[in-house]
mmCIF file of C-alpha atoms in Angstrom:
data_model
loop_
_atom_site.group_PDB
_atom_site.id
_atom_site.type_symbol
_atom_site.label_atom_id
_atom_site.label_comp_id
_atom_site.label_asym_id
_atom_site.label_seq_id
_atom_site.Cartn_x
_atom_site.Cartn_y
_atom_site.Cartn_z
ATOM 1 C CA SER A 25 80.004 97.634 100.198
ATOM 2 C CA LYS A 26 79.007 99.541 103.283
ATOM 3 C CA TYR A 27 80.828 102.819 103.748
ATOM 4 C CA GLU A 28 81.712 103.926 107.241
ATOM 5 C CA ASP A 29 81.976 107.635 108.022
ATOM 6 C CA LEU A 30 85.277 108.724 106.558
ATOM 7 C CA PRO A 31 86.432 112.291 107.130
ATOM 8 C CA ILE A 32 88.207 113.842 104.151
ATOM 9 C CA LYS A 33 90.493 116.772 104.920
ATOM 10 C CA ALA A 34 92.177 119.483 102.860
ATOM 11 C CA GLY A 35 94.584 117.911 100.377
ATOM 12 C CA GLU A 36 92.645 114.634 100.146
ATOM 13 C CA HIS A 37 90.284 113.690 97.337
ATOM 14 C CA PHE A 38 87.134 111.757 96.457
ATOM 15 C CA GLY A 39 85.184 110.892 93.314
ATOM 16 C CA GLU A 40 87.953 108.976 91.536
ATOM 17 C CA ARG A 41 85.811 105.851 91.358
ATOM 18 C CA ALA A 42 83.507 107.522 88.827
ATOM 19 C CA ILE A 43 86.453 108.358 86.552
ATOM 20 C CA VAL A 44 87.280 104.666 86.261
ATOM 21 C CA THR A 45 83.838 103.055 86.414
ATOM 22 C CA GLY A 46 81.553 105.759 85.007
ATOM 23 C CA LYS A 47 78.999 104.654 87.611
ATOM 24 C CA PRO A 48 77.004 106.997 89.884
ATOM 25 C CA PRO A 49 78.153 107.687 93.457
ATOM 26 C CA VAL A 50 77.707 104.914 96.017
ATOM 27 C CA CYS A 51 77.853 107.215 99.039
ATOM 28 C CA ASN A 52 76.975 110.719 100.209
ATOM 29 C CA ILE A 53 79.566 113.463 100.515
ATOM 30 C CA VAL A 54 78.467 116.061 103.085
ATOM 31 C CA ALA A 55 80.367 119.255 104.006
ATOM 32 C CA GLN A 56 81.288 119.241 107.686
ATOM 33 C CA THR A 57 82.696 122.799 107.617
ATOM 34 C CA ASP A 58 82.749 125.762 105.263
ATOM 35 C CA GLY A 59 85.358 125.159 102.594
ATOM 36 C CA ARG A 60 86.252 125.128 98.924
ATOM 37 C CA LEU A 61 87.080 122.313 96.570
ATOM 38 C CA PHE A 62 87.988 122.021 92.943
ATOM 39 C CA THR A 63 86.784 119.487 90.443
ATOM 40 C CA ILE A 64 88.145 117.982 87.254
ATOM 41 C CA ASP A 65 85.567 116.216 85.095
ATOM 42 C CA LYS A 66 86.416 112.894 83.435
ATOM 43 C CA ASP A 67 86.820 114.356 79.934
ATOM 44 C CA THR A 68 89.205 117.096 81.099
ATOM 45 C CA PHE A 69 91.073 114.628 83.294
ATOM 46 C CA SER A 70 91.627 112.297 80.329
ATOM 47 C CA GLN A 71 92.399 115.099 77.859
ATOM 48 C CA VAL A 72 95.027 116.765 80.033
ATOM 49 C CA LEU A 73 96.437 113.864 82.015
ATOM 50 C CA GLY A 74 95.832 110.933 79.678
ATOM 51 C CA ASN A 75 94.515 107.559 80.729
ATOM 52 C CA LEU A 76 95.255 107.326 84.414
ATOM 53 C CA ASP A 77 92.965 104.407 85.209
ATOM 54 C CA ASP A 78 95.804 102.522 86.907
ATOM 55 C CA LEU A 79 96.765 105.528 89.036
ATOM 56 C CA VAL A 80 93.145 106.048 90.051
ATOM 57 C CA LEU A 81 92.754 102.346 90.856
ATOM 58 C CA ARG A 82 95.853 102.473 93.063
ATOM 59 C CA SER A 83 94.402 105.503 94.831
ATOM 60 C CA LEU A 84 91.212 103.538 95.463
ATOM 61 C CA ASP A 85 93.305 100.581 96.615
ATOM 62 C CA LYS A 86 95.150 102.796 99.082
ATOM 63 C CA ARG A 87 91.859 104.028 100.518
ATOM 64 C CA LYS A 88 90.484 100.479 100.752
ATOM 65 C CA LEU A 89 93.670 99.241 102.430
ATOM 66 C CA GLY A 90 93.385 102.061 104.961
ATOM 67 C CA GLY A 91 89.868 100.843 105.757
ATOM 68 C CA ILE A 92 90.954 97.310 106.655
ATOM 69 C CA LYS A 93 90.828 97.160 110.442
ATOM 70 C CA LEU A 94 93.988 95.077 110.743
ATOM 71 C CA LEU A 95 95.998 97.577 108.685
ATOM 72 C CA ASN A 96 94.292 100.595 110.196
ATOM 73 C CA ASP A 97 95.184 99.399 113.698
ATOM 74 C CA THR A 98 98.877 99.371 112.731
ATOM 75 C CA LYS A 99 98.685 103.131 112.024
ATOM 76 C CA LEU A 100 100.537 102.838 108.705
ATOM 77 C CA ASP A 101 101.483 106.205 107.258
ATOM 78 C CA SER A 102 100.285 107.394 103.848
ATOM 79 C CA THR A 103 103.584 106.572 102.126
ATOM 80 C CA THR A 104 103.537 102.993 103.392
ATOM 81 C CA LEU A 105 99.902 102.543 102.329
ATOM 82 C CA SER A 106 100.806 103.896 98.862
ATOM 83 C CA SER A 107 103.711 101.477 98.618
ATOM 84 C CA LEU A 108 101.466 98.585 99.631
ATOM 85 C CA ALA A 109 98.794 99.650 97.109
ATOM 86 C CA ASN A 110 101.428 99.688 94.351
ATOM 87 C CA LEU A 111 102.343 96.078 95.161
ATOM 88 C CA LEU A 112 98.810 94.722 94.762
ATOM 89 C CA GLN A 113 98.380 92.211 91.957
ATOM 90 C CA ASP A 114 95.145 91.941 90.014
ATOM 91 C CA LEU A 115 93.804 88.427 89.503
ATOM 92 C CA GLU A 116 90.930 87.974 87.064
ATOM 93 C CA TYR A 117 88.352 85.265 87.543
ATOM 94 C CA SER A 118 85.209 84.071 85.795
ATOM 95 C CA ALA A 119 81.918 82.970 87.322
ATOM 96 C CA GLY A 120 82.317 79.478 88.726
ATOM 97 C CA ASP A 121 86.123 79.647 89.030
ATOM 98 C CA HIS A 122 87.568 78.411 92.319
ATOM 99 C CA ILE A 123 89.964 81.086 93.575
ATOM 100 C CA PHE A 124 91.325 78.389 95.851
ATOM 101 C CA GLU A 125 89.894 75.205 97.299
ATOM 102 C CA GLU A 126 89.443 74.099 100.884
ATOM 103 C CA GLY A 127 92.432 72.098 102.102
ATOM 104 C CA SER A 128 94.652 73.002 99.133
ATOM 105 C CA GLU A 129 98.149 74.444 99.469
ATOM 106 C CA VAL A 130 97.992 78.167 98.731
ATOM 107 C CA LYS A 131 100.269 81.082 99.406
ATOM 108 C CA ALA A 132 98.863 83.010 102.390
ATOM 109 C CA ALA A 133 97.335 86.275 101.136
ATOM 110 C CA VAL A 134 94.565 88.803 101.667
ATOM 111 C CA TYR A 135 92.138 89.192 98.775
ATOM 112 C CA LEU A 136 90.293 92.442 98.042
ATOM 113 C CA VAL A 137 87.366 92.073 95.661
ATOM 114 C CA ARG A 138 87.741 94.923 93.146
ATOM 115 C CA SER A 139 84.719 93.956 91.015
ATOM 116 C CA GLY A 140 82.273 91.099 90.801
ATOM 117 C CA SER A 141 81.562 88.962 93.832
ATOM 118 C CA VAL A 142 82.747 85.741 95.388
ATOM 119 C CA LYS A 143 81.163 83.331 97.845
ATOM 120 C CA ILE A 144 82.980 81.684 100.722
ATOM 121 C CA GLU A 145 81.945 78.037 101.169
ATOM 122 C CA SER A 146 83.080 75.389 103.589
ATOM 123 C CA THR A 147 82.330 71.690 103.424
ATOM 124 C CA SER A 148 83.860 71.115 106.871
ATOM 125 C CA GLY A 149 81.687 73.663 108.654
ATOM 126 C CA THR A 150 84.789 75.605 109.746
ATOM 127 C CA LYS A 151 84.457 79.380 109.747
#
């Protein structure tokens, strides 16, 4: 994924991805002003708050939803984005699975790839 510049203000957070995935950062965080932040490492987070993977995933979902141009253009407030993030349904797939097939009847939906990758193919040449 390519990250666009995303200002983070007082009261907002970052770094939750690492709590869930354990992977190194995929972007730079650079101070734009003098400030102060606090940090909770993964072990402390889990010890005090328990397993909050789902909560952290929903927080990531909310941020991703806010980055979708169509949704961003509607100027949805934070509460509405949270509500939408809570309604997301995870669908698991394996390599080679067809999520849906060209020309088939499917319920209209937007798909966000949480992990793995998919390829969009068209036999008709339609984009």
